[in-house]
Amino acid sequence: MLKPSALLWSYLLAFIVIMPALAEPSVAVDTGKTNTQITIEDSRGIQVLPRTPKRVAALNWDIAEQVLELGVTPIAMPDVAGYKEWVMNPLVPEEVMDVGTRVEPNFQRLAALKPDVIIIASPQLDLLPRLEQIAPVLFFQTYSEHHDNAKAALDNFFSIAKVLDKTSQAQARIDKMHAVIDEQKQQLLTAYQGKLPNVSTFRFASMTSVYLYGDNSTAQYALSLLGIKPAIEVEATQWGVKQQRLKSLRHVGDGVALYFEPFAQEAELEDSVMWNAMPFVRHNKMNSIEPAWNYGGAISIEYMAQALTRSLLAIAPTSEIHKGAMHE
């Protein structure tokens, strides 16, 4: 039988040996999320990444837009000059490497950047096998005739946020978007004295044809958030747009017609007999919209709503009253 002093030393020895072992995980194990395996569902199904990616290559404009909105600067994206002309917001930092076009990226340049993950959309889907030789690939399809594009954009935004460990930032950004759009709606209700017009939006394909936006377009979704209905009903398509003859715009009736810039032949509209015969032109219910990308991600809905609001405010009845008062 152990003496009391020997028994005490046995307990003390056990304490000295066991306690460091119990404490070891909190010291030696890295609990940072960057080393935690990530399971995410993209448009192909369940994907697993070894850790939170830091070096992100975004190979479509809508993907790049969403990554930037989360406060992450991608190491690479395609056609930066085109993005700056057509998409514009959010701004692209100078350090982002341009890796060619959206349909034909420069694989050698991309591989040299050593991305942790490559995120693609529909235009790059056929390149997936080659891209997977460079880095893990995630595919998010925003635009499809088989789903609601606006909902898909929002869902994809949160999925990308999960990948980048930016979920709280994503929710805050969406909350801000809805607050901004609500404010825009109130401005329009005031300017139009509580009676918002029906509105149709389009891009010119030529002087005689247009791309008319309808169901499943971010333009119409943004208008709906502003409390505005379409002047011309257009059935849902993959991209939310249908090509129509210019003369079909007569069906706008007493509604408002807005067209997106840029349009290279815009100066020629003044001399177009067909254009000037349109009721919305004759009654000053027409305006251009500053460049806004119709095929973007979740936050492009906010930029779209802002661009639409500015265009509508410029031709609002109260705007005309104000102009008249200034000339009296």
Short mmCIF file of N, CA and C in Angstrom, two decimals, residues 30-177:
data_model
loop_
_atom_site.label_atom_id
_atom_site.label_comp_id
_atom_site.label_asym_id
_atom_site.label_seq_id
_atom_site.Cartn_x
_atom_site.Cartn_y
_atom_site.Cartn_z
N ASP A 30 -4.84 24.57 -35.74
CA ASP A 30 -5.27 25.83 -36.35
C ASP A 30 -6.78 25.78 -36.56
N THR A 31 -7.51 26.60 -35.85
CA THR A 31 -8.98 26.61 -35.97
C THR A 31 -9.47 27.64 -36.96
N GLY A 32 -8.54 28.30 -37.64
CA GLY A 32 -8.96 29.30 -38.62
C GLY A 32 -9.74 28.67 -39.75
N LYS A 33 -10.72 29.40 -40.27
CA LYS A 33 -11.59 28.86 -41.31
C LYS A 33 -10.86 28.66 -42.63
N THR A 34 -9.71 29.31 -42.79
CA THR A 34 -8.99 29.17 -44.05
C THR A 34 -8.51 27.75 -44.27
N ASN A 35 -8.36 26.96 -43.18
CA ASN A 35 -7.90 25.59 -43.31
C ASN A 35 -9.02 24.58 -43.13
N THR A 36 -10.24 25.05 -43.15
CA THR A 36 -11.39 24.17 -42.96
C THR A 36 -11.98 23.79 -44.31
N GLN A 37 -12.20 22.51 -44.51
CA GLN A 37 -12.78 22.03 -45.76
C GLN A 37 -14.18 22.63 -45.96
N ILE A 38 -14.48 23.03 -47.19
CA ILE A 38 -15.75 23.68 -47.50
C ILE A 38 -16.57 22.80 -48.42
N THR A 39 -17.81 22.58 -48.04
CA THR A 39 -18.76 21.86 -48.91
C THR A 39 -19.77 22.86 -49.43
N ILE A 40 -19.91 22.93 -50.73
CA ILE A 40 -20.79 23.92 -51.35
C ILE A 40 -21.55 23.27 -52.50
N GLU A 41 -22.77 23.73 -52.71
CA GLU A 41 -23.55 23.22 -53.84
C GLU A 41 -23.55 24.27 -54.94
N ASP A 42 -22.94 23.94 -56.08
CA ASP A 42 -23.01 24.84 -57.23
C ASP A 42 -24.05 24.30 -58.20
N SER A 43 -24.06 24.78 -59.42
CA SER A 43 -25.09 24.37 -60.39
C SER A 43 -24.90 22.96 -60.91
N ARG A 44 -23.79 22.31 -60.55
CA ARG A 44 -23.57 20.91 -60.93
C ARG A 44 -23.92 19.95 -59.80
N GLY A 45 -23.92 20.47 -58.57
CA GLY A 45 -24.16 19.61 -57.41
C GLY A 45 -23.21 19.94 -56.28
N ILE A 46 -22.95 18.97 -55.41
CA ILE A 46 -22.09 19.19 -54.25
C ILE A 46 -20.62 19.20 -54.67
N GLN A 47 -19.90 20.24 -54.24
CA GLN A 47 -18.47 20.37 -54.50
C GLN A 47 -17.75 20.56 -53.17
N VAL A 48 -16.52 20.09 -53.10
CA VAL A 48 -15.74 20.22 -51.87
C VAL A 48 -14.42 20.92 -52.18
N LEU A 49 -14.13 21.98 -51.42
CA LEU A 49 -12.86 22.68 -51.53
C LEU A 49 -12.04 22.40 -50.28
N PRO A 50 -10.73 22.30 -50.40
CA PRO A 50 -9.90 21.96 -49.23
C PRO A 50 -9.86 23.05 -48.16
N ARG A 51 -10.08 24.31 -48.57
CA ARG A 51 -10.02 25.43 -47.62
C ARG A 51 -10.68 26.65 -48.24
N THR A 52 -10.84 27.69 -47.46
CA THR A 52 -11.38 28.95 -47.99
C THR A 52 -10.39 29.53 -49.00
N PRO A 53 -10.80 29.71 -50.24
CA PRO A 53 -9.87 30.22 -51.26
C PRO A 53 -9.53 31.69 -51.04
N LYS A 54 -8.28 32.01 -51.27
CA LYS A 54 -7.83 33.40 -51.19
C LYS A 54 -7.58 33.98 -52.58
N ARG A 55 -7.11 33.13 -53.49
CA ARG A 55 -6.80 33.58 -54.85
C ARG A 55 -7.93 33.10 -55.77
N VAL A 56 -8.79 34.03 -56.12
CA VAL A 56 -10.02 33.70 -56.84
C VAL A 56 -9.95 34.22 -58.27
N ALA A 57 -10.17 33.34 -59.23
CA ALA A 57 -10.29 33.74 -60.63
C ALA A 57 -11.76 33.71 -61.00
N ALA A 58 -12.30 34.83 -61.44
CA ALA A 58 -13.73 34.94 -61.80
C ALA A 58 -13.83 35.13 -63.30
N LEU A 59 -14.29 34.10 -64.02
CA LEU A 59 -14.19 34.11 -65.48
C LEU A 59 -15.44 34.60 -66.21
N ASN A 60 -16.41 35.14 -65.50
CA ASN A 60 -17.55 35.79 -66.15
C ASN A 60 -17.83 37.10 -65.44
N TRP A 61 -18.39 38.07 -66.16
CA TRP A 61 -18.60 39.38 -65.56
C TRP A 61 -19.52 39.34 -64.34
N ASP A 62 -20.60 38.55 -64.42
CA ASP A 62 -21.52 38.51 -63.28
C ASP A 62 -20.86 37.89 -62.06
N ILE A 63 -19.96 36.93 -62.29
CA ILE A 63 -19.22 36.32 -61.18
C ILE A 63 -18.24 37.33 -60.59
N ALA A 64 -17.50 38.02 -61.45
CA ALA A 64 -16.54 39.02 -60.97
C ALA A 64 -17.25 40.10 -60.16
N GLU A 65 -18.41 40.53 -60.66
CA GLU A 65 -19.20 41.55 -59.97
C GLU A 65 -19.54 41.10 -58.55
N GLN A 66 -19.96 39.86 -58.40
CA GLN A 66 -20.39 39.38 -57.09
C GLN A 66 -19.21 39.20 -56.14
N VAL A 67 -18.09 38.74 -56.66
CA VAL A 67 -16.88 38.61 -55.84
C VAL A 67 -16.44 39.98 -55.34
N LEU A 68 -16.43 40.97 -56.23
CA LEU A 68 -16.05 42.33 -55.85
C LEU A 68 -17.00 42.92 -54.82
N GLU A 69 -18.29 42.66 -54.97
CA GLU A 69 -19.28 43.19 -54.03
C GLU A 69 -19.08 42.62 -52.62
N LEU A 70 -18.44 41.48 -52.52
CA LEU A 70 -18.18 40.86 -51.22
C LEU A 70 -16.88 41.37 -50.60
N GLY A 71 -16.25 42.33 -51.26
CA GLY A 71 -15.02 42.90 -50.73
C GLY A 71 -13.79 42.09 -51.04
N VAL A 72 -13.89 41.18 -52.00
CA VAL A 72 -12.76 40.34 -52.40
C VAL A 72 -12.30 40.76 -53.79
N THR A 73 -11.02 41.00 -53.95
CA THR A 73 -10.47 41.36 -55.26
C THR A 73 -10.01 40.10 -55.97
N PRO A 74 -10.64 39.74 -57.08
CA PRO A 74 -10.19 38.54 -57.81
C PRO A 74 -8.80 38.76 -58.39
N ILE A 75 -8.04 37.70 -58.50
CA ILE A 75 -6.72 37.83 -59.11
C ILE A 75 -6.84 37.93 -60.62
N ALA A 76 -7.97 37.45 -61.17
CA ALA A 76 -8.13 37.45 -62.63
C ALA A 76 -9.60 37.52 -63.01
N MET A 77 -9.86 38.17 -64.14
CA MET A 77 -11.19 38.21 -64.74
C MET A 77 -11.02 38.51 -66.23
N PRO A 78 -12.03 38.26 -67.06
CA PRO A 78 -11.89 38.47 -68.50
C PRO A 78 -12.31 39.87 -68.95
N ASP A 79 -11.72 40.33 -70.03
CA ASP A 79 -12.15 41.53 -70.75
C ASP A 79 -12.50 42.68 -69.80
N VAL A 80 -11.50 43.15 -69.09
CA VAL A 80 -11.72 44.22 -68.11
C VAL A 80 -12.21 45.49 -68.80
N ALA A 81 -11.69 45.79 -69.98
CA ALA A 81 -12.13 46.99 -70.70
C ALA A 81 -13.61 46.92 -71.05
N GLY A 82 -14.06 45.75 -71.50
CA GLY A 82 -15.48 45.57 -71.81
C GLY A 82 -16.35 45.70 -70.58
N TYR A 83 -15.87 45.16 -69.46
CA TYR A 83 -16.61 45.27 -68.19
C TYR A 83 -16.79 46.74 -67.83
N LYS A 84 -15.74 47.52 -67.97
CA LYS A 84 -15.80 48.94 -67.60
C LYS A 84 -16.78 49.72 -68.48
N GLU A 85 -16.99 49.26 -69.72
CA GLU A 85 -17.91 49.94 -70.62
C GLU A 85 -19.35 49.51 -70.39
N TRP A 86 -19.57 48.21 -70.19
CA TRP A 86 -20.94 47.68 -70.15
C TRP A 86 -21.47 47.49 -68.73
N VAL A 87 -20.63 47.04 -67.82
CA VAL A 87 -21.07 46.72 -66.46
C VAL A 87 -20.83 47.90 -65.53
N MET A 88 -19.63 48.40 -65.54
CA MET A 88 -19.21 49.60 -64.81
C MET A 88 -19.08 49.40 -63.30
N ASN A 89 -20.13 48.95 -62.63
CA ASN A 89 -20.10 48.82 -61.17
C ASN A 89 -20.24 47.37 -60.73
N PRO A 90 -19.50 47.01 -59.67
CA PRO A 90 -18.52 47.78 -58.92
C PRO A 90 -17.22 47.96 -59.72
N LEU A 91 -16.43 48.94 -59.32
CA LEU A 91 -15.19 49.24 -60.03
C LEU A 91 -14.19 48.10 -59.88
N VAL A 92 -13.38 47.92 -60.91
CA VAL A 92 -12.36 46.87 -60.91
C VAL A 92 -11.02 47.46 -60.49
N PRO A 93 -10.41 46.96 -59.41
CA PRO A 93 -9.09 47.46 -59.00
C PRO A 93 -8.04 47.21 -60.08
N GLU A 94 -7.04 48.08 -60.11
CA GLU A 94 -6.00 48.00 -61.15
C GLU A 94 -5.23 46.69 -61.11
N GLU A 95 -5.11 46.08 -59.92
CA GLU A 95 -4.27 44.88 -59.80
C GLU A 95 -4.91 43.63 -60.38
N VAL A 96 -6.17 43.69 -60.79
CA VAL A 96 -6.82 42.51 -61.36
C VAL A 96 -6.25 42.21 -62.74
N MET A 97 -5.81 40.98 -62.95
CA MET A 97 -5.22 40.59 -64.23
C MET A 97 -6.30 40.27 -65.24
N ASP A 98 -6.17 40.83 -66.44
CA ASP A 98 -7.08 40.52 -67.54
C ASP A 98 -6.58 39.23 -68.20
N VAL A 99 -7.46 38.22 -68.27
CA VAL A 99 -7.04 36.92 -68.82
C VAL A 99 -7.76 36.60 -70.13
N GLY A 100 -8.02 37.62 -70.94
CA GLY A 100 -8.61 37.37 -72.25
C GLY A 100 -10.11 37.54 -72.27
N THR A 101 -10.77 36.82 -73.16
CA THR A 101 -12.21 36.97 -73.32
C THR A 101 -12.97 36.00 -72.42
N ARG A 102 -14.28 36.22 -72.32
CA ARG A 102 -15.10 35.35 -71.49
C ARG A 102 -15.23 33.94 -72.08
N VAL A 103 -15.18 33.83 -73.40
CA VAL A 103 -15.34 32.51 -74.02
C VAL A 103 -14.00 31.85 -74.36
N GLU A 104 -12.92 32.65 -74.39
CA GLU A 104 -11.60 32.09 -74.68
C GLU A 104 -10.56 32.72 -73.76
N PRO A 105 -10.55 32.35 -72.48
CA PRO A 105 -9.54 32.90 -71.58
C PRO A 105 -8.15 32.37 -71.92
N ASN A 106 -7.14 33.10 -71.49
CA ASN A 106 -5.76 32.70 -71.71
C ASN A 106 -5.37 31.69 -70.62
N PHE A 107 -5.33 30.41 -70.97
CA PHE A 107 -5.08 29.35 -69.99
C PHE A 107 -3.69 29.44 -69.38
N GLN A 108 -2.71 29.80 -70.19
CA GLN A 108 -1.34 29.89 -69.70
C GLN A 108 -1.22 31.01 -68.66
N ARG A 109 -1.81 32.14 -68.96
CA ARG A 109 -1.77 33.27 -68.02
C ARG A 109 -2.52 32.93 -66.74
N LEU A 110 -3.65 32.25 -66.90
CA LEU A 110 -4.46 31.88 -65.74
C LEU A 110 -3.70 30.90 -64.85
N ALA A 111 -3.06 29.91 -65.44
CA ALA A 111 -2.32 28.91 -64.67
C ALA A 111 -1.15 29.54 -63.92
N ALA A 112 -0.51 30.52 -64.55
CA ALA A 112 0.64 31.18 -63.92
C ALA A 112 0.24 31.95 -62.66
N LEU A 113 -1.02 32.33 -62.56
CA LEU A 113 -1.51 33.08 -61.39
C LEU A 113 -1.79 32.17 -60.19
N LYS A 114 -1.81 30.86 -60.42
CA LYS A 114 -2.01 29.86 -59.36
C LYS A 114 -3.26 30.15 -58.51
N PRO A 115 -4.43 30.15 -59.13
CA PRO A 115 -5.65 30.41 -58.36
C PRO A 115 -5.98 29.26 -57.41
N ASP A 116 -6.62 29.58 -56.29
CA ASP A 116 -7.13 28.56 -55.37
C ASP A 116 -8.44 27.98 -55.88
N VAL A 117 -9.20 28.82 -56.60
CA VAL A 117 -10.47 28.38 -57.16
C VAL A 117 -10.76 29.21 -58.41
N ILE A 118 -11.42 28.59 -59.37
CA ILE A 118 -11.88 29.28 -60.58
C ILE A 118 -13.41 29.21 -60.57
N ILE A 119 -14.05 30.36 -60.66
CA ILE A 119 -15.52 30.38 -60.65
C ILE A 119 -16.00 30.79 -62.04
N ILE A 120 -16.91 29.98 -62.60
CA ILE A 120 -17.37 30.20 -63.97
C ILE A 120 -18.89 30.28 -64.03
N ALA A 121 -19.39 30.70 -65.20
CA ALA A 121 -20.82 30.72 -65.50
C ALA A 121 -21.04 29.96 -66.81
N SER A 122 -22.23 30.06 -67.35
CA SER A 122 -22.60 29.27 -68.54
C SER A 122 -21.64 29.42 -69.72
N PRO A 123 -21.15 30.65 -70.06
CA PRO A 123 -20.29 30.78 -71.23
C PRO A 123 -18.98 30.00 -71.14
N GLN A 124 -18.58 29.60 -69.93
CA GLN A 124 -17.31 28.87 -69.78
C GLN A 124 -17.51 27.38 -69.48
N LEU A 125 -18.75 26.92 -69.47
CA LEU A 125 -19.01 25.55 -69.04
C LEU A 125 -18.28 24.51 -69.89
N ASP A 126 -18.17 24.75 -71.19
CA ASP A 126 -17.49 23.78 -72.05
C ASP A 126 -15.98 23.75 -71.81
N LEU A 127 -15.47 24.74 -71.09
CA LEU A 127 -14.03 24.80 -70.79
C LEU A 127 -13.69 24.11 -69.47
N LEU A 128 -14.70 23.62 -68.77
CA LEU A 128 -14.52 23.09 -67.42
C LEU A 128 -13.42 22.04 -67.31
N PRO A 129 -13.36 21.02 -68.20
CA PRO A 129 -12.30 20.00 -68.07
C PRO A 129 -10.89 20.59 -68.11
N ARG A 130 -10.67 21.57 -68.97
CA ARG A 130 -9.35 22.19 -69.05
C ARG A 130 -9.06 23.06 -67.84
N LEU A 131 -10.09 23.76 -67.37
CA LEU A 131 -9.91 24.63 -66.20
C LEU A 131 -9.61 23.82 -64.95
N GLU A 132 -10.22 22.63 -64.84
CA GLU A 132 -10.00 21.79 -63.67
C GLU A 132 -8.56 21.28 -63.57
N GLN A 133 -7.81 21.37 -64.66
CA GLN A 133 -6.40 20.99 -64.62
C GLN A 133 -5.56 22.08 -63.94
N ILE A 134 -6.15 23.27 -63.82
CA ILE A 134 -5.45 24.40 -63.20
C ILE A 134 -5.80 24.52 -61.72
N ALA A 135 -7.10 24.42 -61.40
CA ALA A 135 -7.56 24.60 -60.02
C ALA A 135 -8.98 24.06 -59.89
N PRO A 136 -9.47 23.87 -58.66
CA PRO A 136 -10.88 23.49 -58.48
C PRO A 136 -11.79 24.53 -59.13
N VAL A 137 -12.89 24.05 -59.72
CA VAL A 137 -13.80 24.93 -60.46
C VAL A 137 -15.20 24.87 -59.84
N LEU A 138 -15.82 26.04 -59.67
CA LEU A 138 -17.22 26.13 -59.26
C LEU A 138 -18.00 26.77 -60.40
N PHE A 139 -19.18 26.22 -60.68
CA PHE A 139 -20.02 26.70 -61.78
C PHE A 139 -21.36 27.19 -61.24
N PHE A 140 -21.68 28.45 -61.52
CA PHE A 140 -22.96 29.02 -61.09
C PHE A 140 -23.71 29.55 -62.31
N GLN A 141 -24.83 28.92 -62.62
CA GLN A 141 -25.66 29.35 -63.75
C GLN A 141 -26.73 30.31 -63.24
N THR A 142 -26.63 31.55 -63.67
CA THR A 142 -27.62 32.55 -63.26
C THR A 142 -28.78 32.61 -64.24
N TYR A 143 -28.48 32.51 -65.54
CA TYR A 143 -29.51 32.76 -66.55
C TYR A 143 -29.96 31.47 -67.23
N SER A 144 -31.26 31.16 -67.06
CA SER A 144 -31.84 29.95 -67.63
C SER A 144 -33.34 30.14 -67.78
N GLU A 145 -33.91 29.56 -68.82
CA GLU A 145 -35.37 29.63 -69.00
C GLU A 145 -36.10 28.71 -68.03
N HIS A 146 -35.33 27.88 -67.31
CA HIS A 146 -35.93 26.90 -66.40
C HIS A 146 -36.03 27.39 -64.96
N HIS A 147 -35.56 28.60 -64.69
CA HIS A 147 -35.69 29.12 -63.33
C HIS A 147 -35.88 30.63 -63.35
N ASP A 148 -36.12 31.19 -62.18
CA ASP A 148 -36.26 32.63 -62.01
C ASP A 148 -34.85 33.22 -61.91
N ASN A 149 -34.46 34.02 -62.91
CA ASN A 149 -33.09 34.52 -62.96
C ASN A 149 -32.72 35.40 -61.77
N ALA A 150 -33.65 36.25 -61.34
CA ALA A 150 -33.36 37.13 -60.20
C ALA A 150 -33.12 36.31 -58.93
N LYS A 151 -33.94 35.30 -58.71
CA LYS A 151 -33.76 34.44 -57.53
C LYS A 151 -32.44 33.68 -57.63
N ALA A 152 -32.11 33.22 -58.83
CA ALA A 152 -30.85 32.50 -59.03
C ALA A 152 -29.67 33.41 -58.74
N ALA A 153 -29.75 34.67 -59.16
CA ALA A 153 -28.67 35.63 -58.90
C ALA A 153 -28.46 35.81 -57.40
N LEU A 154 -29.55 35.92 -56.66
CA LEU A 154 -29.47 36.09 -55.21
C LEU A 154 -28.93 34.82 -54.55
N ASP A 155 -29.42 33.66 -54.97
CA ASP A 155 -28.93 32.39 -54.41
C ASP A 155 -27.44 32.21 -54.68
N ASN A 156 -27.02 32.52 -55.90
CA ASN A 156 -25.62 32.37 -56.26
C ASN A 156 -24.73 33.31 -55.46
N PHE A 157 -25.24 34.51 -55.20
CA PHE A 157 -24.49 35.49 -54.41
C PHE A 157 -24.18 34.92 -53.02
N PHE A 158 -25.17 34.32 -52.40
CA PHE A 158 -24.96 33.75 -51.07
C PHE A 158 -24.08 32.51 -51.12
N SER A 159 -24.16 31.74 -52.20
CA SER A 159 -23.29 30.57 -52.34
C SER A 159 -21.84 30.99 -52.49
N ILE A 160 -21.60 32.00 -53.32
CA ILE A 160 -20.23 32.51 -53.49
C ILE A 160 -19.73 33.09 -52.18
N ALA A 161 -20.61 33.77 -51.45
CA ALA A 161 -20.24 34.34 -50.15
C ALA A 161 -19.82 33.24 -49.18
N LYS A 162 -20.52 32.11 -49.20
CA LYS A 162 -20.16 30.99 -48.32
C LYS A 162 -18.77 30.47 -48.67
N VAL A 163 -18.49 30.35 -49.95
CA VAL A 163 -17.18 29.88 -50.40
C VAL A 163 -16.07 30.79 -49.88
N LEU A 164 -16.32 32.09 -49.92
CA LEU A 164 -15.30 33.08 -49.55
C LEU A 164 -15.36 33.49 -48.09
N ASP A 165 -16.21 32.81 -47.31
CA ASP A 165 -16.38 33.12 -45.88
C ASP A 165 -16.83 34.58 -45.69
N LYS A 166 -17.82 34.98 -46.49
CA LYS A 166 -18.33 36.36 -46.45
C LYS A 166 -19.86 36.38 -46.31
N THR A 167 -20.42 35.41 -45.61
CA THR A 167 -21.87 35.30 -45.53
C THR A 167 -22.52 36.52 -44.87
N SER A 168 -21.94 36.99 -43.78
CA SER A 168 -22.52 38.16 -43.09
C SER A 168 -22.44 39.39 -43.97
N GLN A 169 -21.33 39.54 -44.70
CA GLN A 169 -21.20 40.68 -45.62
C GLN A 169 -22.24 40.61 -46.73
N ALA A 170 -22.52 39.40 -47.19
CA ALA A 170 -23.52 39.23 -48.26
C ALA A 170 -24.89 39.67 -47.79
N GLN A 171 -25.28 39.26 -46.59
CA GLN A 171 -26.60 39.64 -46.07
C GLN A 171 -26.69 41.14 -45.88
N ALA A 172 -25.63 41.75 -45.36
CA ALA A 172 -25.62 43.20 -45.16
C ALA A 172 -25.75 43.93 -46.50
N ARG A 173 -25.08 43.39 -47.53
CA ARG A 173 -25.13 44.05 -48.85
C ARG A 173 -26.52 43.93 -49.46
N ILE A 174 -27.18 42.79 -49.30
CA ILE A 174 -28.53 42.62 -49.83
C ILE A 174 -29.51 43.52 -49.08
N ASP A 175 -29.35 43.62 -47.77
CA ASP A 175 -30.21 44.51 -46.98
C ASP A 175 -30.05 45.96 -47.45
N LYS A 176 -28.82 46.35 -47.72
CA LYS A 176 -28.57 47.71 -48.21
C LYS A 176 -29.23 47.91 -49.57
N MET A 177 -29.15 46.90 -50.43
CA MET A 177 -29.76 46.99 -51.75
C MET A 177 -31.25 47.25 -51.65
#
